[in-house]
mmCIF file of C-alpha atoms in Angstrom:
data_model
loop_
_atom_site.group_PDB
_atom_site.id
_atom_site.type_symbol
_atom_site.label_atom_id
_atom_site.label_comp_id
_atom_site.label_asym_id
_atom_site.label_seq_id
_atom_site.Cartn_x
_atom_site.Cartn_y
_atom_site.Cartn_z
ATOM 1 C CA UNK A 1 0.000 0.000 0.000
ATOM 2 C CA UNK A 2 1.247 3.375 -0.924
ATOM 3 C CA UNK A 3 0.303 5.124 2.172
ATOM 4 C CA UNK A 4 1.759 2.977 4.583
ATOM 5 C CA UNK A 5 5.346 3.026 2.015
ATOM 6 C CA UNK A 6 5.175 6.523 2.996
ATOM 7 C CA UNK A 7 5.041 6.378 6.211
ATOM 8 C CA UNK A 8 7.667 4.010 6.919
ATOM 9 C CA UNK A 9 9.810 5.983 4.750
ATOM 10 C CA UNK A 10 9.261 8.688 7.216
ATOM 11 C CA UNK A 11 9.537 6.995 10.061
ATOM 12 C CA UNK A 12 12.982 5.356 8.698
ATOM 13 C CA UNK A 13 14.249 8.870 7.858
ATOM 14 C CA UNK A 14 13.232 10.499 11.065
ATOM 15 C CA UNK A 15 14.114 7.276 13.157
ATOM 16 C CA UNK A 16 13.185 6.987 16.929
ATOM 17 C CA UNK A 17 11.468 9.079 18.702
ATOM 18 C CA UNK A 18 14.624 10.268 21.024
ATOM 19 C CA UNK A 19 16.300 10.577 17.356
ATOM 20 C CA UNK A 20 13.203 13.243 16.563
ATOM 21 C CA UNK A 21 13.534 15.410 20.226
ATOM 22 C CA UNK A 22 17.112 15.602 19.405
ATOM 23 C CA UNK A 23 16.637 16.589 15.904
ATOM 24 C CA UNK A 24 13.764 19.188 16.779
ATOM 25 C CA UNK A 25 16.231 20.605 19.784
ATOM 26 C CA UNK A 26 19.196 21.099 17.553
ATOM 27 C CA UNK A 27 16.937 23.157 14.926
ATOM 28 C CA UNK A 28 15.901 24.965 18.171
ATOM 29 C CA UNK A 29 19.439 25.370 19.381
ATOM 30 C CA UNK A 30 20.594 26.803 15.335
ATOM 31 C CA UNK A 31 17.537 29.494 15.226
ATOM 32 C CA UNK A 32 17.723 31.083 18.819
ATOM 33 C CA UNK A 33 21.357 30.665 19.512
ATOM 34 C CA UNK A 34 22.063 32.851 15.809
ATOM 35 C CA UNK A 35 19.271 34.789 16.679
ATOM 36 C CA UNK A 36 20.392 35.865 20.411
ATOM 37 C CA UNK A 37 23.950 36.024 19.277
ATOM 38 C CA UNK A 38 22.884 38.532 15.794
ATOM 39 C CA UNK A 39 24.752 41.238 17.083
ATOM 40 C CA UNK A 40 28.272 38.849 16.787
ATOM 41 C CA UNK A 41 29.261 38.584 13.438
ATOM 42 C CA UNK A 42 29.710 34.468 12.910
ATOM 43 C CA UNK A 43 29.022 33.838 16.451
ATOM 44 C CA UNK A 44 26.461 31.132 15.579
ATOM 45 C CA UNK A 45 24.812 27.956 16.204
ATOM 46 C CA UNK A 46 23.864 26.634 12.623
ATOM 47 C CA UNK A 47 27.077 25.455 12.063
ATOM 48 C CA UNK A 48 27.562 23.294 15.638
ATOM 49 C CA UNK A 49 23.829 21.891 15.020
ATOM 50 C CA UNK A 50 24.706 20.803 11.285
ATOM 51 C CA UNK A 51 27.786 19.223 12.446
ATOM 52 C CA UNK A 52 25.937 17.217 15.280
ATOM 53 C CA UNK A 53 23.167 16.722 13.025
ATOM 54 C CA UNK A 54 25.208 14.230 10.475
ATOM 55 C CA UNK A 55 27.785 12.630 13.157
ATOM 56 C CA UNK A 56 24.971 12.316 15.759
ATOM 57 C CA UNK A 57 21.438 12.143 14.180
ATOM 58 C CA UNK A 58 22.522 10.711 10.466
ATOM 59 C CA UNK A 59 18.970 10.432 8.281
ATOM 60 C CA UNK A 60 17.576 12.586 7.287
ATOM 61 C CA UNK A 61 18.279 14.893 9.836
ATOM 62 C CA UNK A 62 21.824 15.518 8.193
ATOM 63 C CA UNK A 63 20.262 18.026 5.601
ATOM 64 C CA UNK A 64 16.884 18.595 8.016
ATOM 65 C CA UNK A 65 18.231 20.692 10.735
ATOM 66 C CA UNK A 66 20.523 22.576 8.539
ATOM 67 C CA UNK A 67 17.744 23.318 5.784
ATOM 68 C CA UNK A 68 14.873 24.259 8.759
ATOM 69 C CA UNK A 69 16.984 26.544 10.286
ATOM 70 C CA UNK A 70 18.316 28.439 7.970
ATOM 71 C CA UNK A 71 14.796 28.378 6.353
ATOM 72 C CA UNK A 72 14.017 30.802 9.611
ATOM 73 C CA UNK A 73 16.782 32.266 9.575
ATOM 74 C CA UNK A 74 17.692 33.074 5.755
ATOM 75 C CA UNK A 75 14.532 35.240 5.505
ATOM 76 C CA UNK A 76 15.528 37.334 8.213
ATOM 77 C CA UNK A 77 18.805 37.864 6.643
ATOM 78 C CA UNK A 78 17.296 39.240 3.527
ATOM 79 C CA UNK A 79 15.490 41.395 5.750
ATOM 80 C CA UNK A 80 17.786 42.996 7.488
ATOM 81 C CA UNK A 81 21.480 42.776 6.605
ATOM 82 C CA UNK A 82 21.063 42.029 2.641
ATOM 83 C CA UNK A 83 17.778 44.404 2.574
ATOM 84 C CA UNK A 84 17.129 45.850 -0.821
ATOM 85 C CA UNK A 85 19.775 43.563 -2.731
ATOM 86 C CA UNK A 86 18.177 42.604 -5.964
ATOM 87 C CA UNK A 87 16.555 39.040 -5.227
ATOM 88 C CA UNK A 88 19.086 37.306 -7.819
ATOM 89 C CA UNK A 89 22.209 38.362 -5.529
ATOM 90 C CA UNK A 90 20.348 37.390 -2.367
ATOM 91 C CA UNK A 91 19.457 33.983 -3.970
ATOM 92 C CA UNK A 92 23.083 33.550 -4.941
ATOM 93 C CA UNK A 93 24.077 34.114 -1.549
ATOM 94 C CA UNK A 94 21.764 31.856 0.066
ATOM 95 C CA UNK A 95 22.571 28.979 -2.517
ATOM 96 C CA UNK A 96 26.237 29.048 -0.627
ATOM 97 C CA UNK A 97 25.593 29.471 2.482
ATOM 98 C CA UNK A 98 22.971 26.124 2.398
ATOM 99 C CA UNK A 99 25.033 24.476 0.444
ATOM 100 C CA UNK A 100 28.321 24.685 3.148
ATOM 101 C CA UNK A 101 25.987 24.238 6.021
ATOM 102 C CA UNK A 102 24.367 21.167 3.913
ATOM 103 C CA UNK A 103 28.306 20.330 3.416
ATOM 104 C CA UNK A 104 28.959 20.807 7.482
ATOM 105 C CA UNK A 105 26.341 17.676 8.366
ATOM 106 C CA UNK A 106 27.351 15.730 5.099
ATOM 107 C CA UNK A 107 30.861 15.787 6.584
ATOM 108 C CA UNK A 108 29.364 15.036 10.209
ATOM 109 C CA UNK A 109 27.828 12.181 9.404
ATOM 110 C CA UNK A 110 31.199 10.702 7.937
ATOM 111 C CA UNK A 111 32.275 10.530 11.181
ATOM 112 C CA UNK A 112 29.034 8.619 12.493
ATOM 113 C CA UNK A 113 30.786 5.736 12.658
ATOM 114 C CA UNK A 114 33.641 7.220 15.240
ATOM 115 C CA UNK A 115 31.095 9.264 17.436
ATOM 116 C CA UNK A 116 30.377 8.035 20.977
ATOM 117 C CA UNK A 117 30.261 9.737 23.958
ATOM 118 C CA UNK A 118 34.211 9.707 24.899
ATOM 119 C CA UNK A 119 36.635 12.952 24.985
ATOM 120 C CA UNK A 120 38.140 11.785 22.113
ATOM 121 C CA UNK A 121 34.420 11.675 20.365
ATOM 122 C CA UNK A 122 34.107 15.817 20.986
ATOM 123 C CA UNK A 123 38.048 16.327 20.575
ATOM 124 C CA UNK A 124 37.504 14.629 17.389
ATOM 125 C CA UNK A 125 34.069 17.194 16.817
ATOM 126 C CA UNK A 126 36.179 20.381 17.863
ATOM 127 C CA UNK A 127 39.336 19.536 15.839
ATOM 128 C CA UNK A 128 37.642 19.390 12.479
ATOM 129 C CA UNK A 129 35.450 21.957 13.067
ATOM 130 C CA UNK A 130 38.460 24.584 12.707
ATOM 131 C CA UNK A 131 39.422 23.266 8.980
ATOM 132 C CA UNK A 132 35.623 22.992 8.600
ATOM 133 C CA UNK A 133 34.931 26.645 9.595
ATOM 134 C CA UNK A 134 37.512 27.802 7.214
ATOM 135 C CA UNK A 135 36.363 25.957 4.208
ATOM 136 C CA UNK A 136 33.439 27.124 4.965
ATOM 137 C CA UNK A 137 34.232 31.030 5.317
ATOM 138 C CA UNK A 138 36.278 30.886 2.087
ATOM 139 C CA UNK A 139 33.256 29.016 0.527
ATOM 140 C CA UNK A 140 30.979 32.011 1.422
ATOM 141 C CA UNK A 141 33.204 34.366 1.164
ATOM 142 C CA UNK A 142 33.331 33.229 -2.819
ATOM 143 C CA UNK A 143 29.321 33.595 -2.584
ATOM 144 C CA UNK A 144 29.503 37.100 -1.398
ATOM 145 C CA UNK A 145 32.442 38.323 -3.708
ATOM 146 C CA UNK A 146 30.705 36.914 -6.827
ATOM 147 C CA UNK A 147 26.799 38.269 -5.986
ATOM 148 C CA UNK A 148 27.889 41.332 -4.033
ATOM 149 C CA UNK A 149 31.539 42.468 -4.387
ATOM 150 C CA UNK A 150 32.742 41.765 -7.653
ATOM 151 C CA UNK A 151 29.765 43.550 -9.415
ATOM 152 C CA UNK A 152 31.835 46.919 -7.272
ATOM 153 C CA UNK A 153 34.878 46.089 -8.479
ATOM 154 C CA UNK A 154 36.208 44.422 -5.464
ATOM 155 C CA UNK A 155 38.969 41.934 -6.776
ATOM 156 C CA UNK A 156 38.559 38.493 -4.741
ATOM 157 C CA UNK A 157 42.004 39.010 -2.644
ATOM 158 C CA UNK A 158 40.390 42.160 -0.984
ATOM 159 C CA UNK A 159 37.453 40.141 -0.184
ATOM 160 C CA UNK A 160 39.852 37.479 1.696
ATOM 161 C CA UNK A 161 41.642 40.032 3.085
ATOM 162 C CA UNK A 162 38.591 41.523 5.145
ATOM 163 C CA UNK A 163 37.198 37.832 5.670
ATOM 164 C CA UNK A 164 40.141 37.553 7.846
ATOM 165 C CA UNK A 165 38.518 38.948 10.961
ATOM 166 C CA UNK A 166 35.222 37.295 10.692
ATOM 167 C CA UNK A 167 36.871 33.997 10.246
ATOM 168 C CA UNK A 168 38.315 34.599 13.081
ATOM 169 C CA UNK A 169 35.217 35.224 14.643
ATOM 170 C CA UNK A 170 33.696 32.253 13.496
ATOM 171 C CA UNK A 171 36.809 29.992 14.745
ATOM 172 C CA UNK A 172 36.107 31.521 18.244
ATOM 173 C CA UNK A 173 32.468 30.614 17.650
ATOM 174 C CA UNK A 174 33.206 26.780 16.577
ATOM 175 C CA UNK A 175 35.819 26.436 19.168
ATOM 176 C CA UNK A 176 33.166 27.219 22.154
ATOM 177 C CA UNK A 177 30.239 25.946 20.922
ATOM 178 C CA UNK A 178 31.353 22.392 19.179
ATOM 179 C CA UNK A 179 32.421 21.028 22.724
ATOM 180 C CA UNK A 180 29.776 22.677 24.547
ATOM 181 C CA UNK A 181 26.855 21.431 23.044
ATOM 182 C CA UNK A 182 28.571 18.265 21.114
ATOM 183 C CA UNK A 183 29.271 17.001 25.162
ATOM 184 C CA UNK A 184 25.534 17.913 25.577
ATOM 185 C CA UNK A 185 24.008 16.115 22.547
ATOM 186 C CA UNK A 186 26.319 13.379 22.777
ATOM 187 C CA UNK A 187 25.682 12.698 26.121
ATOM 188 C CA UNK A 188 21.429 13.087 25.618
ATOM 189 C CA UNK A 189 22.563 10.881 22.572
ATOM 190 C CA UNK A 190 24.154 8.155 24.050
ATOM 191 C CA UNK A 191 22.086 7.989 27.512
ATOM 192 C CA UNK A 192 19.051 9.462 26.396
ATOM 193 C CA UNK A 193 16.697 12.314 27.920
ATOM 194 C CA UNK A 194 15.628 12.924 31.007
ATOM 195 C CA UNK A 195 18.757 10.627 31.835
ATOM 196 C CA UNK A 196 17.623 8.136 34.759
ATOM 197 C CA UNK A 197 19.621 6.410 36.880
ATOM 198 C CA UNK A 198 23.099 6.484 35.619
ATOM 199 C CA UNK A 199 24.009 2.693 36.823
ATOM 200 C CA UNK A 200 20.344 1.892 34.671
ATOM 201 C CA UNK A 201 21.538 4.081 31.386
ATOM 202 C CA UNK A 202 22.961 2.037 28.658
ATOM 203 C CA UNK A 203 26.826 3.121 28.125
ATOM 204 C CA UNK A 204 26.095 2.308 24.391
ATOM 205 C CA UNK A 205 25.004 4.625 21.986
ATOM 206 C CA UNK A 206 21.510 4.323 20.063
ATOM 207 C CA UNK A 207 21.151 2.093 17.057
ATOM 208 C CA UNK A 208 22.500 4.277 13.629
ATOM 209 C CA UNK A 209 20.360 3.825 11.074
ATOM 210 C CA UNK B 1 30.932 6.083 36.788
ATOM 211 C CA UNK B 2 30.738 8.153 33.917
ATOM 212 C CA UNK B 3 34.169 8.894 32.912
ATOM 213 C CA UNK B 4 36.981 6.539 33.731
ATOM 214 C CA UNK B 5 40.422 7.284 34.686
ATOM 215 C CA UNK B 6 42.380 7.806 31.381
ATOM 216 C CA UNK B 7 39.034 9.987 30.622
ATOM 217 C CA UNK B 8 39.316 12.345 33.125
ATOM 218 C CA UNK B 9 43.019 12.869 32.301
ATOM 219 C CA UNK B 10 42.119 13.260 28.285
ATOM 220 C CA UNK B 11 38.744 15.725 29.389
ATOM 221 C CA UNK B 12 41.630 17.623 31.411
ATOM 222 C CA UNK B 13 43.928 17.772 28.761
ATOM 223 C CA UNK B 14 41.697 18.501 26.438
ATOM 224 C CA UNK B 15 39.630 21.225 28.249
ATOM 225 C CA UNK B 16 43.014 22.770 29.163
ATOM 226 C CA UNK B 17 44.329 23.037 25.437
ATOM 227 C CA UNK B 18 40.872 24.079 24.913
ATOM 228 C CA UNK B 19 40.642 27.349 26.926
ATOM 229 C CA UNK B 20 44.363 27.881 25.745
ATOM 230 C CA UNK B 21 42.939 28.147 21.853
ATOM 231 C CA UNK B 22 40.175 30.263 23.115
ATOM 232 C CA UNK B 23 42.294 32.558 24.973
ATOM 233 C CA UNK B 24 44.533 33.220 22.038
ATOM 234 C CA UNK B 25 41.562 33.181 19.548
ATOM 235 C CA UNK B 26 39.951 35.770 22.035
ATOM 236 C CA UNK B 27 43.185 37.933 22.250
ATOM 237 C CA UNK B 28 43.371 38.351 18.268
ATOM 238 C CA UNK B 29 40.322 39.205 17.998
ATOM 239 C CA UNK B 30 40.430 42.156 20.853
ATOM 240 C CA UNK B 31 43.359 43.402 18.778
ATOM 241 C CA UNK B 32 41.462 43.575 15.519
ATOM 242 C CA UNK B 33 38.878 45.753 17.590
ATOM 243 C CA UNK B 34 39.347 48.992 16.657
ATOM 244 C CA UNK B 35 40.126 51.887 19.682
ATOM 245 C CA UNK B 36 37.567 53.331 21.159
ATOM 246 C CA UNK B 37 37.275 57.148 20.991
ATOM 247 C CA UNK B 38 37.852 59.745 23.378
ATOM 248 C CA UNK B 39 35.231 62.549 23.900
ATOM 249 C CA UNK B 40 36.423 65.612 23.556
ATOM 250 C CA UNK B 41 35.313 69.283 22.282
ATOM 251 C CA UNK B 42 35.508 69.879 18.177
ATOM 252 C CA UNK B 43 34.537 73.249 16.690
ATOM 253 C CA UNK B 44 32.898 74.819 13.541
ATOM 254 C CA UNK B 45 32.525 71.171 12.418
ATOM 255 C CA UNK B 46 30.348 70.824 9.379
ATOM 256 C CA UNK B 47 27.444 68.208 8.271
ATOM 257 C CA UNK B 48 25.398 68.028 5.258
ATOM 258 C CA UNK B 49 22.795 64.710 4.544
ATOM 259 C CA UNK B 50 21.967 64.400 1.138
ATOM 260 C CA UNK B 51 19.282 62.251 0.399
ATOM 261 C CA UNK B 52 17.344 60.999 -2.727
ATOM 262 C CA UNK B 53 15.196 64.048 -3.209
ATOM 263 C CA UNK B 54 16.539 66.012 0.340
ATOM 264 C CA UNK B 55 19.377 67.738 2.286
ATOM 265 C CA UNK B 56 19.657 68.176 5.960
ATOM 266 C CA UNK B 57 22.571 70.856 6.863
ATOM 267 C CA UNK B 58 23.634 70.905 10.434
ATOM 268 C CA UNK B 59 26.667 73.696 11.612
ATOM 269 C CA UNK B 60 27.252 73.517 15.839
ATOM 270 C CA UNK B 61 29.307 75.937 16.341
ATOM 271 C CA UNK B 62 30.918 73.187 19.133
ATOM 272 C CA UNK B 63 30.296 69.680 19.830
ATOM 273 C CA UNK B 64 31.360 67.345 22.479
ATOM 274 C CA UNK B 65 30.118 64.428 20.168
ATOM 275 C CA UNK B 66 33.308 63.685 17.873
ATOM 276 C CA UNK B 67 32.183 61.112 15.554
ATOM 277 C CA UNK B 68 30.408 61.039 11.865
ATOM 278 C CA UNK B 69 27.919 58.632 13.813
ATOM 279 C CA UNK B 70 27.170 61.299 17.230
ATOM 280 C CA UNK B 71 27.642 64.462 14.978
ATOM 281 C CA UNK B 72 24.967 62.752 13.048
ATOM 282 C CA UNK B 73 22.686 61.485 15.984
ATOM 283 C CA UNK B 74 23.323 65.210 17.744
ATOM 284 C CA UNK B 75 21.583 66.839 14.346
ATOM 285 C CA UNK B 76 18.885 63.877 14.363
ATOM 286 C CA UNK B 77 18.044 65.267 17.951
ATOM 287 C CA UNK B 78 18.197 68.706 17.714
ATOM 288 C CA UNK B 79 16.513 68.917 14.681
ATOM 289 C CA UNK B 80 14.168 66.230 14.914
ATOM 290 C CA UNK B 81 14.766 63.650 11.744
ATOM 291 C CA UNK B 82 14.286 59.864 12.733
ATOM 292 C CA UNK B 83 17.449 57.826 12.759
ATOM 293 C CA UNK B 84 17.836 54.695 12.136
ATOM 294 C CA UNK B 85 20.712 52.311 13.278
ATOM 295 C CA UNK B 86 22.428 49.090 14.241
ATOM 296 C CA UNK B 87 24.842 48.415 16.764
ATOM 297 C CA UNK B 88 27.633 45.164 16.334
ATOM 298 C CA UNK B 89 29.400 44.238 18.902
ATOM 299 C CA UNK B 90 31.840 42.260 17.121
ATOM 300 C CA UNK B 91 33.212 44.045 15.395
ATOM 301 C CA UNK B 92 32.461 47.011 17.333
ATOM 302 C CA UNK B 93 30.759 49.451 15.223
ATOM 303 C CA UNK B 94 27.567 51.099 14.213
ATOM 304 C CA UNK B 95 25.752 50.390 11.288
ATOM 305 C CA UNK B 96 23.203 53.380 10.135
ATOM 306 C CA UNK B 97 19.875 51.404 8.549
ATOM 307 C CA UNK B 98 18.147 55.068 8.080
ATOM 308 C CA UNK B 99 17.706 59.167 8.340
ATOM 309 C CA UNK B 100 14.748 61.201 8.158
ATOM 310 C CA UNK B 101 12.988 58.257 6.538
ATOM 311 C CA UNK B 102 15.121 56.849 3.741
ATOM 312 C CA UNK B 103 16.309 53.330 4.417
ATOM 313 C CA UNK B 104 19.434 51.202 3.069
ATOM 314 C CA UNK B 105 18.417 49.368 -0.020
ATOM 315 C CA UNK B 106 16.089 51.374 -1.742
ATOM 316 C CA UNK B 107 17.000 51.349 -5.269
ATOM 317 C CA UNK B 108 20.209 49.685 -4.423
ATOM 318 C CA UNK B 109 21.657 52.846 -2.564
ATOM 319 C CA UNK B 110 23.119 52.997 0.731
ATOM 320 C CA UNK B 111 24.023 55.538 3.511
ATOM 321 C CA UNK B 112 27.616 56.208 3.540
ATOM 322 C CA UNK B 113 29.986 59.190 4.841
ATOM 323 C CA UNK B 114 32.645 61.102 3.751
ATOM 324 C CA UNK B 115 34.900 63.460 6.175
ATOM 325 C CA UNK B 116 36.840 65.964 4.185
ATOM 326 C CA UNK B 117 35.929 64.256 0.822
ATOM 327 C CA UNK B 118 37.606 60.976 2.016
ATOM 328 C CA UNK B 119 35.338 58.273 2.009
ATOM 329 C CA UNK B 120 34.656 56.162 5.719
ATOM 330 C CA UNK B 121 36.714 53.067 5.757
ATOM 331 C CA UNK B 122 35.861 52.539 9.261
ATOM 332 C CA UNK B 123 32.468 52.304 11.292
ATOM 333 C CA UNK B 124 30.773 56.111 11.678
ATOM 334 C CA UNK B 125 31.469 55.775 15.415
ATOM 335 C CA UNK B 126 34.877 55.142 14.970
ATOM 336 C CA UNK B 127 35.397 58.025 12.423
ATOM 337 C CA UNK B 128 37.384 60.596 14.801
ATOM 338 C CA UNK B 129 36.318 64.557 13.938
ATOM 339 C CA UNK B 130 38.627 67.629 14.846
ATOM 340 C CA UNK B 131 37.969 71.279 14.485
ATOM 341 C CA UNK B 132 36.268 73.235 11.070
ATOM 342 C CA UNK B 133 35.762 68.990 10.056
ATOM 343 C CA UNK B 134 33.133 68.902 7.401
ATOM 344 C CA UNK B 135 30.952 65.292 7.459
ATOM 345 C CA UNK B 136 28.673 64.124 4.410
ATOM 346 C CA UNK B 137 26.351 61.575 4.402
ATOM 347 C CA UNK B 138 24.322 60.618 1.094
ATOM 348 C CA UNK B 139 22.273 58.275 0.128
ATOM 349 C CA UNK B 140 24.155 56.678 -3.122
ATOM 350 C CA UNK B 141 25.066 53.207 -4.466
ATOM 351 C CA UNK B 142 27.970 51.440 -2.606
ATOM 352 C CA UNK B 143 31.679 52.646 -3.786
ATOM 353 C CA UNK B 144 34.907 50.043 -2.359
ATOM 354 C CA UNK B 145 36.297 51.880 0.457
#
């Protein structure tokens, strides 16, 4: 039967239902946590919640939480920042920065098979999020430079130049925010939520689909 | 137990290297702030707002607000034109969004400032003003700094 191909489908993409809480808090955790932090240029959350998203969640949930929040969180972009760019430049724009957070929880969930809840697990988390966050800056920064700069005659080693700073920024971000909430989710991950008595919890991690 | 023995040594290790990265990360970055500015007195400085189809002229004969941004924000409240703005923390700076009712992006044009006919390469409130200074703002399409 059709419908009920569907739904398993879904179900198989969304997995459990601790899989889904998780998945719904780290959408929750990219939109307020960019949204609370607006006035810090690259201070941000999407980028911790897509990484965590693909090495802890996997499914579905590896494009999901990047794509939900940033469908929030794009539109108030445009509205404030990139207000009055024509619609081509902001859609331009918007193409790169999905596409390297889409890129962030592809790359996550390659490491799936390595993430447990062990220091190594968010040392492993924190250490590629630094190469990460600069491939993903000089991905962007290509975005902006073609749709915004170049059209001004901005030649593409000024725009690294003042990228510096802000990938800088966005380091400091990834550096406090991968091992804070990676040794959050991975710990909700591996012993569930509300945890229970510790000596009860499983010490192994939830099935991967 | 949560975190065995070797664990605890690796989570100290690794929260100590850690706050080290953070520390230096956070350093840089303070050095990349620009300074901040120090109030003091400016005379006979200048300012002139052109927008699409208007001009604002302000002339204090002395100010104790030093900036493009507070020579602009003094004129906004003295002679009563709505100002809109933004202010970043990091990196420090104000961001004006709007005066007397013309915002960024209309037509593609944008509020920018010149001091003595040198365009503003850093935030308005960083823009230091000394005596017989003369500030412009217009409303025009985005030039490289």
């Amino acid at each position: 039967m059709m419908p009920r191909g569907w739904r398993a489908a879904v179900d198989a993409g969304l997995g459990d239902n601790r899989t889904r809480i998780l998945g719904v808090f780290l959408i929750l955790l990219a939109i307020l946590g960019t949204y609370v932090m607006r006035a810090y240029a690259n201070i941000e959350t999407v980028f911790v919640a897509s990484l965590l998203a693909g090495s802890l969640l996997g499914r579905w949930w590896t494009v999901l939480v990047p794509l939900s929040a940033l469908a929030v969180l794009q539109p108030l972009e445009w509205g404030m920042t990139y207000r009055g760019y024509m619609v081509g430049a902001m859609a331009g724009i918007t193409f790169f920065v999905v596409s390297g957070y889409v890129f962030v929880g592809v790359l996550g969930r390659r490491l799936r098979p390595r993430v447990l809840f062990r220091v190594k697990s968010v040392a492993l988390l924190t250490t590629i999020s630094v190469p990460l966050t600069i491939a993903y800056d000089l991905w962007t920064a290509t975005g902006e430079w073609t749709f915004l700069t170049r059209p001004l005659g901005v030649p593409f080693a000024t725009m690294l130049e003042a990228q510096v700073p802000f990938t800088l920024y966005h380091l400091l971000s990834s550096l406090i925010f991968v091992p804070l909430f990676g040794t959050a989710f991975l710990f909700l991950h591996a012993y569930g939520w509300p945890t229970r008595n510790p000596e009860e919890a499983t010490s192994r991690p939830l099935g991967r689909g | 137990m949560f975190l065995e023995r070797s664990e605890r040594w690796q989570a100290v290790a690794f929260t100590a290297i850690l706050i080290a990265a953070i520390a230096g990360l956070y350093a840089t970055t303070l050095m990349l702030q620009p300074a901040p500015v120090t109030p003091s007195v400016v005379h006979s400085a200048t300012l002139d707002v052109r927008g699409a189809s208007w001009t604002i002229q302000y002339r204090p004969e002395t100010t104790t607000n030093n900036t493009a941004f507070d020579l602009l924000r003094e004129a906004s409240v003295r002679l009563g034109f709505p100002l809109g703005y933004v202010p970043y923390a990091i990196p420090k700076g104000i961001f004006v969004t709007s005066i007397n009712g013309t915002t960024n992006g209309d037509g593609g044009s944008y509020w920018q400032y010149w001091v003595n006919g040198m365009y503003g390469t850093v935030a308005a409130d960083h823009a230091v003003l000394h005596d017989g200074d003369a500030v412009l703002w217009t409303f025009s399409v985005p030039q490289e700094g």
